[in-house]
mmCIF file of N, CA and C in Angstrom:
data_model
loop_
_atom_site.group_PDB
_atom_site.id
_atom_site.type_symbol
_atom_site.label_atom_id
_atom_site.label_comp_id
_atom_site.label_asym_id
_atom_site.label_seq_id
_atom_site.Cartn_x
_atom_site.Cartn_y
_atom_site.Cartn_z
ATOM 1 N N MET F 1 -25.741 15.468 -26.829
ATOM 2 C CA MET F 1 -24.281 15.124 -27.261
ATOM 3 C C MET F 1 -24.651 13.666 -27.410
ATOM 4 N N MET F 2 -25.070 12.972 -26.634
ATOM 5 C CA MET F 2 -25.477 11.341 -26.516
ATOM 6 C C MET F 2 -26.454 11.063 -27.574
ATOM 7 N N LYS F 3 -27.303 11.659 -27.909
ATOM 8 C CA LYS F 3 -28.587 11.398 -28.961
ATOM 9 C C LYS F 3 -27.739 10.688 -30.038
ATOM 10 N N LYS F 4 -26.804 11.559 -30.488
ATOM 11 C CA LYS F 4 -26.304 11.363 -31.814
ATOM 12 C C LYS F 4 -25.755 9.871 -31.871
ATOM 13 N N PHE F 5 -25.686 9.166 -30.508
ATOM 14 C CA PHE F 5 -25.350 7.724 -30.433
ATOM 15 C C PHE F 5 -26.410 6.835 -30.453
ATOM 16 N N TYR F 6 -27.029 7.439 -30.219
ATOM 17 C CA TYR F 6 -28.455 6.506 -29.955
ATOM 18 C C TYR F 6 -28.704 5.621 -31.009
ATOM 19 N N ILE F 7 -28.985 4.006 -30.904
ATOM 20 C CA ILE F 7 -29.217 3.461 -32.355
ATOM 21 C C ILE F 7 -30.471 2.541 -32.308
ATOM 22 N N GLY F 8 -31.109 2.317 -30.562
ATOM 23 C CA GLY F 8 -32.130 2.125 -30.538
ATOM 24 C C GLY F 8 -32.022 1.160 -29.364
ATOM 25 N N ASP F 9 -33.330 0.266 -28.745
ATOM 26 C CA ASP F 9 -33.576 -0.437 -27.249
ATOM 27 C C ASP F 9 -33.538 -1.831 -27.747
ATOM 28 N N LEU F 10 -32.783 -2.299 -26.643
ATOM 29 C CA LEU F 10 -32.576 -3.497 -26.332
ATOM 30 C C LEU F 10 -33.914 -4.561 -26.790
ATOM 31 N N ILE F 11 -34.026 -5.437 -27.654
ATOM 32 C CA ILE F 11 -35.163 -6.211 -27.338
ATOM 33 C C ILE F 11 -35.068 -7.277 -26.687
ATOM 34 N N PRO F 12 -36.293 -7.126 -25.357
ATOM 35 C CA PRO F 12 -35.796 -8.161 -24.236
ATOM 36 C C PRO F 12 -36.392 -9.410 -24.602
ATOM 37 N N GLU F 13 -36.675 -9.849 -25.504
ATOM 38 C CA GLU F 13 -36.561 -11.457 -26.080
ATOM 39 C C GLU F 13 -35.550 -12.027 -26.306
ATOM 40 N N SER F 14 -34.431 -10.707 -26.800
ATOM 41 C CA SER F 14 -33.246 -11.385 -27.289
ATOM 42 C C SER F 14 -32.339 -11.997 -25.760
ATOM 43 N N VAL F 15 -32.717 -11.393 -24.828
ATOM 44 C CA VAL F 15 -31.682 -11.956 -23.651
ATOM 45 C C VAL F 15 -32.814 -12.889 -22.519
ATOM 46 N N GLU F 16 -34.038 -12.666 -22.774
ATOM 47 C CA GLU F 16 -34.805 -13.600 -21.840
ATOM 48 C C GLU F 16 -35.131 -15.084 -22.230
ATOM 49 N N HIS F 17 -35.376 -15.241 -23.883
ATOM 50 C CA HIS F 17 -35.516 -16.302 -24.133
ATOM 51 C C HIS F 17 -34.701 -16.804 -25.160
ATOM 52 N N LYS F 18 -33.468 -17.329 -24.715
ATOM 53 C CA LYS F 18 -32.448 -18.030 -25.699
ATOM 54 C C LYS F 18 -32.822 -19.217 -26.226
ATOM 55 N N ASP F 19 -32.316 -19.645 -27.245
ATOM 56 C CA ASP F 19 -32.640 -20.939 -27.689
ATOM 57 C C ASP F 19 -31.971 -22.116 -26.820
ATOM 58 N N GLU F 20 -32.128 -23.349 -27.225
ATOM 59 C CA GLU F 20 -31.243 -24.407 -26.608
ATOM 60 C C GLU F 20 -29.913 -23.999 -27.550
ATOM 61 N N ARG F 21 -29.938 -23.804 -28.484
ATOM 62 C CA ARG F 21 -28.349 -24.010 -29.219
ATOM 63 C C ARG F 21 -27.590 -22.753 -28.396
ATOM 64 N N GLN F 22 -27.896 -21.569 -28.123
ATOM 65 C CA GLN F 22 -27.389 -20.731 -27.402
ATOM 66 C C GLN F 22 -27.188 -21.216 -26.095
ATOM 67 N N LEU F 23 -27.811 -21.827 -25.509
ATOM 68 C CA LEU F 23 -27.777 -22.264 -23.933
ATOM 69 C C LEU F 23 -26.556 -23.452 -23.870
ATOM 70 N N GLU F 24 -26.762 -24.229 -24.830
ATOM 71 C CA GLU F 24 -25.555 -25.205 -24.972
ATOM 72 C C GLU F 24 -24.518 -24.541 -25.261
ATOM 73 N N PHE F 25 -23.815 -23.851 -26.061
ATOM 74 C CA PHE F 25 -23.156 -22.646 -26.407
ATOM 75 C C PHE F 25 -22.345 -22.428 -25.236
ATOM 76 N N GLU F 26 -23.274 -21.345 -24.424
ATOM 77 C CA GLU F 26 -22.755 -20.608 -23.015
ATOM 78 C C GLU F 26 -22.386 -21.913 -22.079
ATOM 79 N N ARG F 27 -22.837 -22.946 -22.126
ATOM 80 C CA ARG F 27 -22.729 -24.181 -21.070
ATOM 81 C C ARG F 27 -21.121 -24.788 -21.434
ATOM 82 N N GLY F 28 -21.030 -24.784 -22.929
ATOM 83 C CA GLY F 28 -19.554 -25.470 -23.289
ATOM 84 C C GLY F 28 -18.681 -24.342 -22.877
ATOM 85 N N TYR F 29 -19.031 -23.079 -22.807
ATOM 86 C CA TYR F 29 -17.431 -22.052 -22.423
ATOM 87 C C TYR F 29 -17.645 -22.045 -21.118
ATOM 88 N N ARG F 30 -18.575 -22.321 -20.378
ATOM 89 C CA ARG F 30 -18.462 -22.342 -18.593
ATOM 90 C C ARG F 30 -17.592 -23.513 -17.956
ATOM 91 N N ASP F 31 -18.255 -24.495 -18.874
ATOM 92 C CA ASP F 31 -17.278 -25.703 -19.125
ATOM 93 C C ASP F 31 -16.020 -25.744 -19.124
ATOM 94 N N LEU F 32 -15.978 -25.600 -19.913
ATOM 95 C CA LEU F 32 -14.178 -25.175 -20.430
ATOM 96 C C LEU F 32 -13.475 -24.366 -19.620
ATOM 97 N N ARG F 33 -13.658 -22.932 -19.497
ATOM 98 C CA ARG F 33 -13.326 -21.926 -18.155
ATOM 99 C C ARG F 33 -12.888 -23.088 -17.043
ATOM 100 N N ALA F 34 -13.875 -23.752 -16.425
ATOM 101 C CA ALA F 34 -14.042 -24.506 -15.320
ATOM 102 C C ALA F 34 -12.907 -25.438 -15.113
ATOM 103 N N LYS F 35 -12.358 -26.221 -16.132
ATOM 104 C CA LYS F 35 -11.643 -27.136 -16.565
ATOM 105 C C LYS F 35 -10.530 -26.601 -16.589
ATOM 106 N N LEU F 36 -10.071 -25.304 -17.113
ATOM 107 C CA LEU F 36 -9.077 -24.563 -17.281
ATOM 108 C C LEU F 36 -8.516 -23.879 -16.017
ATOM 109 N N VAL F 37 -9.574 -23.794 -15.278
ATOM 110 C CA VAL F 37 -9.202 -23.087 -13.916
ATOM 111 C C VAL F 37 -8.800 -24.251 -12.942
ATOM 112 N N MET F 38 -9.419 -25.408 -13.033
ATOM 113 C CA MET F 38 -8.709 -26.783 -12.449
ATOM 114 C C MET F 38 -7.737 -27.076 -12.938
ATOM 115 N N MET F 39 -7.230 -27.059 -14.133
ATOM 116 C CA MET F 39 -5.796 -27.268 -14.256
ATOM 117 C C MET F 39 -4.561 -25.931 -13.812
ATOM 118 N N GLY F 40 -5.180 -24.854 -13.571
ATOM 119 C CA GLY F 40 -3.973 -24.656 -13.340
ATOM 120 C C GLY F 40 -3.556 -23.443 -13.912
ATOM 121 N N MET F 41 -4.493 -23.310 -15.298
ATOM 122 C CA MET F 41 -4.070 -22.338 -16.494
ATOM 123 C C MET F 41 -4.406 -20.995 -16.191
ATOM 124 N N PHE F 42 -5.020 -20.439 -15.150
ATOM 125 C CA PHE F 42 -5.113 -19.015 -14.929
ATOM 126 C C PHE F 42 -4.107 -18.380 -13.691
ATOM 127 N N LYS F 43 -3.392 -19.486 -13.506
ATOM 128 C CA LYS F 43 -2.370 -19.125 -12.244
ATOM 129 C C LYS F 43 -0.808 -18.601 -13.059
ATOM 130 N N SER F 44 -0.578 -17.544 -12.238
ATOM 131 C CA SER F 44 1.079 -16.847 -13.126
ATOM 132 C C SER F 44 2.054 -17.372 -12.639
ATOM 133 N N SER F 45 3.024 -17.196 -13.482
ATOM 134 C CA SER F 45 4.370 -17.409 -13.353
ATOM 135 C C SER F 45 5.008 -16.529 -12.715
ATOM 136 N N LYS F 46 5.386 -16.631 -11.222
ATOM 137 C CA LYS F 46 6.035 -15.645 -10.728
ATOM 138 C C LYS F 46 7.487 -15.679 -11.357
ATOM 139 N N GLY F 47 8.314 -16.766 -11.332
ATOM 140 C CA GLY F 47 9.459 -16.869 -12.012
ATOM 141 C C GLY F 47 9.710 -15.965 -13.284
ATOM 142 N N TYR F 48 8.661 -16.541 -13.897
ATOM 143 C CA TYR F 48 8.849 -15.845 -15.546
ATOM 144 C C TYR F 48 8.478 -14.433 -15.624
ATOM 145 N N TYR F 49 7.749 -13.740 -14.388
ATOM 146 C CA TYR F 49 7.424 -12.150 -14.659
ATOM 147 C C TYR F 49 8.765 -11.904 -13.857
ATOM 148 N N ALA F 50 9.411 -12.392 -12.859
ATOM 149 C CA ALA F 50 11.110 -12.022 -12.467
ATOM 150 C C ALA F 50 11.808 -11.754 -13.669
ATOM 151 N N TYR F 51 11.982 -13.020 -14.291
ATOM 152 C CA TYR F 51 12.527 -13.078 -15.330
ATOM 153 C C TYR F 51 12.237 -11.859 -16.647
ATOM 154 N N LYS F 52 11.069 -11.657 -16.544
ATOM 155 C CA LYS F 52 10.730 -10.604 -17.680
ATOM 156 C C LYS F 52 11.376 -9.283 -17.332
ATOM 157 N N CYS F 53 10.783 -9.016 -15.873
ATOM 158 C CA CYS F 53 10.973 -7.709 -15.407
ATOM 159 C C CYS F 53 12.801 -7.652 -15.451
ATOM 160 N N SER F 54 13.356 -8.500 -15.152
ATOM 161 C CA SER F 54 15.026 -8.462 -15.132
ATOM 162 C C SER F 54 15.224 -8.169 -16.369
ATOM 163 N N PHE F 55 14.967 -9.265 -17.254
ATOM 164 C CA PHE F 55 15.559 -8.990 -18.801
ATOM 165 C C PHE F 55 14.980 -7.542 -19.374
ATOM 166 N N ASN F 56 13.777 -7.135 -18.794
ATOM 167 C CA ASN F 56 13.897 -5.493 -19.453
ATOM 168 C C ASN F 56 14.781 -4.855 -18.795
ATOM 169 N N MET F 57 15.136 -4.486 -17.341
ATOM 170 C CA MET F 57 15.996 -3.871 -16.850
ATOM 171 C C MET F 57 17.431 -3.817 -17.236
ATOM 172 N N SER F 58 17.879 -4.970 -17.578
ATOM 173 C CA SER F 58 19.001 -5.456 -18.307
ATOM 174 C C SER F 58 19.188 -4.764 -19.580
ATOM 175 N N MET F 59 17.904 -4.969 -20.359
ATOM 176 C CA MET F 59 18.086 -4.075 -21.980
ATOM 177 C C MET F 59 18.268 -2.544 -21.817
ATOM 178 N N TRP F 60 17.431 -1.667 -20.736
ATOM 179 C CA TRP F 60 17.617 -0.796 -20.323
ATOM 180 C C TRP F 60 18.983 -0.159 -20.041
ATOM 181 N N LEU F 61 19.490 -1.189 -19.238
ATOM 182 C CA LEU F 61 20.913 -0.951 -18.621
ATOM 183 C C LEU F 61 22.303 -0.905 -19.950
ATOM 184 N N LEU F 62 21.801 -1.771 -20.677
ATOM 185 C CA LEU F 62 22.812 -1.970 -21.887
ATOM 186 C C LEU F 62 22.937 -0.829 -22.910
ATOM 187 N N ALA F 63 20.970 -0.278 -22.988
ATOM 188 C CA ALA F 63 20.937 0.704 -23.678
ATOM 189 C C ALA F 63 21.746 1.970 -23.195
ATOM 190 N N VAL F 64 21.615 2.444 -22.255
ATOM 191 C CA VAL F 64 22.113 3.488 -21.389
ATOM 192 C C VAL F 64 23.846 3.356 -21.472
ATOM 193 N N ALA F 65 24.307 2.321 -21.294
ATOM 194 C CA ALA F 65 25.760 2.081 -21.399
ATOM 195 C C ALA F 65 25.990 2.574 -22.615
ATOM 196 N N MET F 66 25.360 2.085 -23.544
ATOM 197 C CA MET F 66 26.079 2.108 -25.277
ATOM 198 C C MET F 66 25.945 3.384 -25.823
ATOM 199 N N VAL F 67 25.062 4.067 -24.689
ATOM 200 C CA VAL F 67 25.221 5.503 -25.292
ATOM 201 C C VAL F 67 26.368 6.355 -24.222
ATOM 202 N N TYR F 68 26.530 5.933 -23.010
ATOM 203 C CA TYR F 68 27.660 6.530 -22.175
ATOM 204 C C TYR F 68 28.775 5.817 -22.623
ATOM 205 N N TYR F 69 28.871 5.055 -23.097
ATOM 206 C CA TYR F 69 30.597 4.531 -23.215
ATOM 207 C C TYR F 69 31.111 4.548 -24.973
ATOM 208 N N SER F 70 30.545 4.934 -25.985
ATOM 209 C CA SER F 70 30.457 4.993 -27.090
ATOM 210 C C SER F 70 30.215 6.378 -27.634
ATOM 211 N N ASP F 71 30.928 6.839 -28.779
ATOM 212 C CA ASP F 71 30.499 8.186 -29.404
ATOM 213 C C ASP F 71 30.368 7.389 -30.962
ATOM 214 N N SER F 72 30.131 6.451 -31.141
ATOM 215 C CA SER F 72 29.581 5.726 -32.416
ATOM 216 C C SER F 72 28.535 5.623 -32.822
ATOM 217 N N LEU F 73 28.094 6.586 -33.703
ATOM 218 C CA LEU F 73 26.725 6.606 -34.325
ATOM 219 C C LEU F 73 26.226 5.248 -34.588
ATOM 220 N N ALA F 74 26.709 4.280 -35.105
ATOM 221 C CA ALA F 74 25.636 2.847 -35.375
ATOM 222 C C ALA F 74 25.337 2.385 -34.013
ATOM 223 N N VAL F 75 26.588 2.908 -32.853
ATOM 224 C CA VAL F 75 26.483 2.070 -31.353
ATOM 225 C C VAL F 75 24.888 2.923 -31.019
ATOM 226 N N HIS F 76 25.296 4.266 -31.257
ATOM 227 C CA HIS F 76 23.598 5.045 -30.717
ATOM 228 C C HIS F 76 22.610 4.660 -31.381
ATOM 229 N N ILE F 77 22.570 3.973 -32.921
ATOM 230 C CA ILE F 77 21.514 3.689 -33.518
ATOM 231 C C ILE F 77 20.986 2.452 -32.643
ATOM 232 N N GLY F 78 21.805 1.773 -32.398
ATOM 233 C CA GLY F 78 21.756 0.629 -31.850
ATOM 234 C C GLY F 78 21.322 0.391 -30.477
ATOM 235 N N SER F 79 21.733 1.713 -29.565
ATOM 236 C CA SER F 79 20.919 1.671 -28.506
ATOM 237 C C SER F 79 19.346 2.425 -28.421
ATOM 238 N N ALA F 80 19.358 3.174 -29.651
ATOM 239 C CA ALA F 80 17.677 3.631 -29.500
ATOM 240 C C ALA F 80 16.672 2.589 -30.318
ATOM 241 N N LEU F 81 17.596 1.547 -30.907
ATOM 242 C CA LEU F 81 16.569 0.277 -31.143
ATOM 243 C C LEU F 81 16.070 -0.717 -30.207
ATOM 244 N N LEU F 82 17.287 -0.426 -29.173
ATOM 245 C CA LEU F 82 17.201 -1.379 -28.094
ATOM 246 C C LEU F 82 16.301 -0.758 -26.979
ATOM 247 N N LEU F 83 16.420 0.323 -27.076
ATOM 248 C CA LEU F 83 15.420 1.134 -26.075
ATOM 249 C C LEU F 83 13.872 1.082 -26.198
ATOM 250 N N GLY F 84 13.826 0.997 -28.144
ATOM 251 C CA GLY F 84 12.695 1.443 -28.572
ATOM 252 C C GLY F 84 12.278 -0.435 -28.155
ATOM 253 N N LEU F 85 12.401 -1.213 -28.172
ATOM 254 C CA LEU F 85 12.135 -2.548 -27.864
ATOM 255 C C LEU F 85 11.895 -2.845 -26.400
ATOM 256 N N PHE F 86 12.645 -1.996 -25.380
ATOM 257 C CA PHE F 86 12.612 -1.709 -24.023
ATOM 258 C C PHE F 86 10.887 -1.304 -23.716
ATOM 259 N N TRP F 87 10.796 -0.317 -24.290
ATOM 260 C CA TRP F 87 9.480 0.627 -24.107
ATOM 261 C C TRP F 87 8.034 -0.602 -24.542
ATOM 262 N N GLN F 88 8.539 -0.982 -25.573
ATOM 263 C CA GLN F 88 7.625 -1.966 -25.939
ATOM 264 C C GLN F 88 7.518 -2.887 -25.243
ATOM 265 N N GLN F 89 8.392 -3.752 -24.486
ATOM 266 C CA GLN F 89 8.276 -4.524 -23.722
ATOM 267 C C GLN F 89 7.724 -4.544 -22.029
ATOM 268 N N CYS F 90 7.945 -3.149 -22.090
ATOM 269 C CA CYS F 90 7.667 -2.316 -20.574
ATOM 270 C C CYS F 90 5.762 -2.165 -21.219
ATOM 271 N N GLY F 91 5.344 -1.806 -22.165
ATOM 272 C CA GLY F 91 3.964 -1.733 -22.309
ATOM 273 C C GLY F 91 3.263 -2.683 -22.096
ATOM 274 N N TRP F 92 3.790 -4.258 -22.583
ATOM 275 C CA TRP F 92 3.277 -5.559 -22.258
ATOM 276 C C TRP F 92 3.434 -5.865 -20.745
ATOM 277 N N LEU F 93 4.283 -5.533 -20.280
ATOM 278 C CA LEU F 93 4.476 -5.979 -18.530
ATOM 279 C C LEU F 93 3.653 -5.238 -18.405
ATOM 280 N N ALA F 94 3.075 -3.923 -18.369
ATOM 281 C CA ALA F 94 2.153 -2.771 -17.687
ATOM 282 C C ALA F 94 0.619 -3.299 -17.833
ATOM 283 N N HIS F 95 0.731 -4.054 -19.080
ATOM 284 C CA HIS F 95 -0.484 -4.453 -19.192
ATOM 285 C C HIS F 95 -1.065 -5.737 -18.665
ATOM 286 N N ASP F 96 -0.210 -6.560 -18.594
ATOM 287 C CA ASP F 96 -0.109 -7.851 -17.916
ATOM 288 C C ASP F 96 -0.693 -7.152 -16.412
ATOM 289 N N PHE F 97 0.314 -6.924 -15.431
ATOM 290 C CA PHE F 97 0.127 -6.023 -14.073
ATOM 291 C C PHE F 97 -1.307 -5.199 -13.809
ATOM 292 N N LEU F 98 -1.327 -4.299 -14.803
ATOM 293 C CA LEU F 98 -2.625 -4.081 -14.619
ATOM 294 C C LEU F 98 -4.004 -4.251 -14.574
ATOM 295 N N HIS F 99 -3.683 -5.365 -15.439
ATOM 296 C CA HIS F 99 -4.849 -6.662 -15.690
ATOM 297 C C HIS F 99 -4.869 -7.367 -14.328
ATOM 298 N N HIS F 100 -4.214 -7.250 -13.489
ATOM 299 C CA HIS F 100 -4.417 -8.215 -12.452
ATOM 300 C C HIS F 100 -3.835 -9.684 -12.724
ATOM 301 N N GLN F 101 -3.089 -9.850 -13.479
ATOM 302 C CA GLN F 101 -2.503 -11.469 -14.333
ATOM 303 C C GLN F 101 -1.619 -11.896 -13.307
ATOM 304 N N VAL F 102 -0.985 -11.095 -12.460
ATOM 305 C CA VAL F 102 0.581 -11.836 -12.130
ATOM 306 C C VAL F 102 0.277 -11.557 -10.482
ATOM 307 N N PHE F 103 -0.212 -10.899 -9.502
ATOM 308 C CA PHE F 103 -0.743 -10.940 -8.167
ATOM 309 C C PHE F 103 -2.140 -11.079 -7.726
ATOM 310 N N LYS F 104 -2.097 -11.958 -6.798
ATOM 311 C CA LYS F 104 -3.587 -12.149 -6.221
ATOM 312 C C LYS F 104 -4.052 -10.474 -5.952
ATOM 313 N N HIS F 105 -3.262 -9.612 -5.035
ATOM 314 C CA HIS F 105 -4.160 -8.541 -4.425
ATOM 315 C C HIS F 105 -3.381 -7.498 -5.390
ATOM 316 N N ARG F 106 -4.641 -6.835 -5.833
ATOM 317 C CA ARG F 106 -4.766 -5.651 -6.970
ATOM 318 C C ARG F 106 -3.788 -4.856 -6.413
ATOM 319 N N LYS F 107 -3.695 -4.149 -5.400
ATOM 320 C CA LYS F 107 -2.362 -3.464 -4.720
ATOM 321 C C LYS F 107 -1.309 -3.766 -5.071
ATOM 322 N N PHE F 108 -0.355 -4.807 -5.432
ATOM 323 C CA PHE F 108 0.734 -5.279 -5.771
ATOM 324 C C PHE F 108 0.684 -4.888 -7.520
ATOM 325 N N GLY F 109 -0.181 -5.464 -8.011
ATOM 326 C CA GLY F 109 -0.497 -4.972 -9.761
ATOM 327 C C GLY F 109 -0.632 -3.777 -9.923
ATOM 328 N N ASP F 110 -1.067 -2.933 -9.083
ATOM 329 C CA ASP F 110 -1.461 -1.483 -9.694
ATOM 330 C C ASP F 110 0.267 -0.831 -9.584
ATOM 331 N N LEU F 111 0.986 -1.055 -8.329
ATOM 332 C CA LEU F 111 2.141 -0.804 -8.242
ATOM 333 C C LEU F 111 3.116 -0.886 -9.361
ATOM 334 N N ALA F 112 2.864 -2.156 -9.409
ATOM 335 C CA ALA F 112 4.382 -2.959 -10.530
ATOM 336 C C ALA F 112 3.480 -2.099 -12.189
ATOM 337 N N GLY F 113 2.692 -2.021 -12.210
ATOM 338 C CA GLY F 113 1.721 -1.415 -13.691
ATOM 339 C C GLY F 113 2.168 -0.117 -13.569
ATOM 340 N N ILE F 114 2.361 0.686 -12.800
ATOM 341 C CA ILE F 114 2.412 2.191 -12.545
ATOM 342 C C ILE F 114 4.048 2.029 -12.696
ATOM 343 N N PHE F 115 5.168 0.982 -12.176
ATOM 344 C CA PHE F 115 6.408 1.204 -12.402
ATOM 345 C C PHE F 115 6.371 1.045 -13.696
ATOM 346 N N TRP F 116 6.025 0.208 -14.689
ATOM 347 C CA TRP F 116 6.491 -0.724 -15.410
ATOM 348 C C TRP F 116 5.789 0.422 -17.229
ATOM 349 N N GLY F 117 4.344 1.012 -16.582
ATOM 350 C CA GLY F 117 3.973 1.789 -17.231
ATOM 351 C C GLY F 117 4.102 3.637 -17.684
ATOM 352 N N ASP F 118 4.132 4.142 -16.072
ATOM 353 C CA ASP F 118 4.286 5.163 -16.231
ATOM 354 C C ASP F 118 5.828 5.535 -15.689
ATOM 355 N N LEU F 119 6.477 4.917 -15.078
ATOM 356 C CA LEU F 119 7.728 4.904 -15.160
ATOM 357 C C LEU F 119 8.668 5.011 -15.928
ATOM 358 N N MET F 120 8.658 3.788 -16.051
ATOM 359 C CA MET F 120 9.968 3.324 -17.162
ATOM 360 C C MET F 120 9.154 3.374 -18.394
ATOM 361 N N GLN F 121 8.240 3.386 -19.218
ATOM 362 C CA GLN F 121 7.800 3.720 -20.124
ATOM 363 C C GLN F 121 7.840 5.165 -20.760
#
């Protein structure tokens, strides 16, 4: 099965013997990342994610209320569009949580990702 995907072996010199230009390029990215870490650019805003979770839940609640309290076809179509937006936003929230961008403890990110990705979506 895997033989059809074989395209060749890695040339050891391509990894072991990097030229100065490649090394300088890698050094630049490492320096840039270190500066961004020092600036706090990789720290998540808990307030932002609390807002996004609350806003998502309000979209869901509004979509359900629109169907429950109205018999109008136009209101139901609006509810369907709102529910579609809700599901799309749930996907991005689950993505952020499951890539462990929000919490320092992976368990919390996993649980939030399961909630938004598996339950709500």
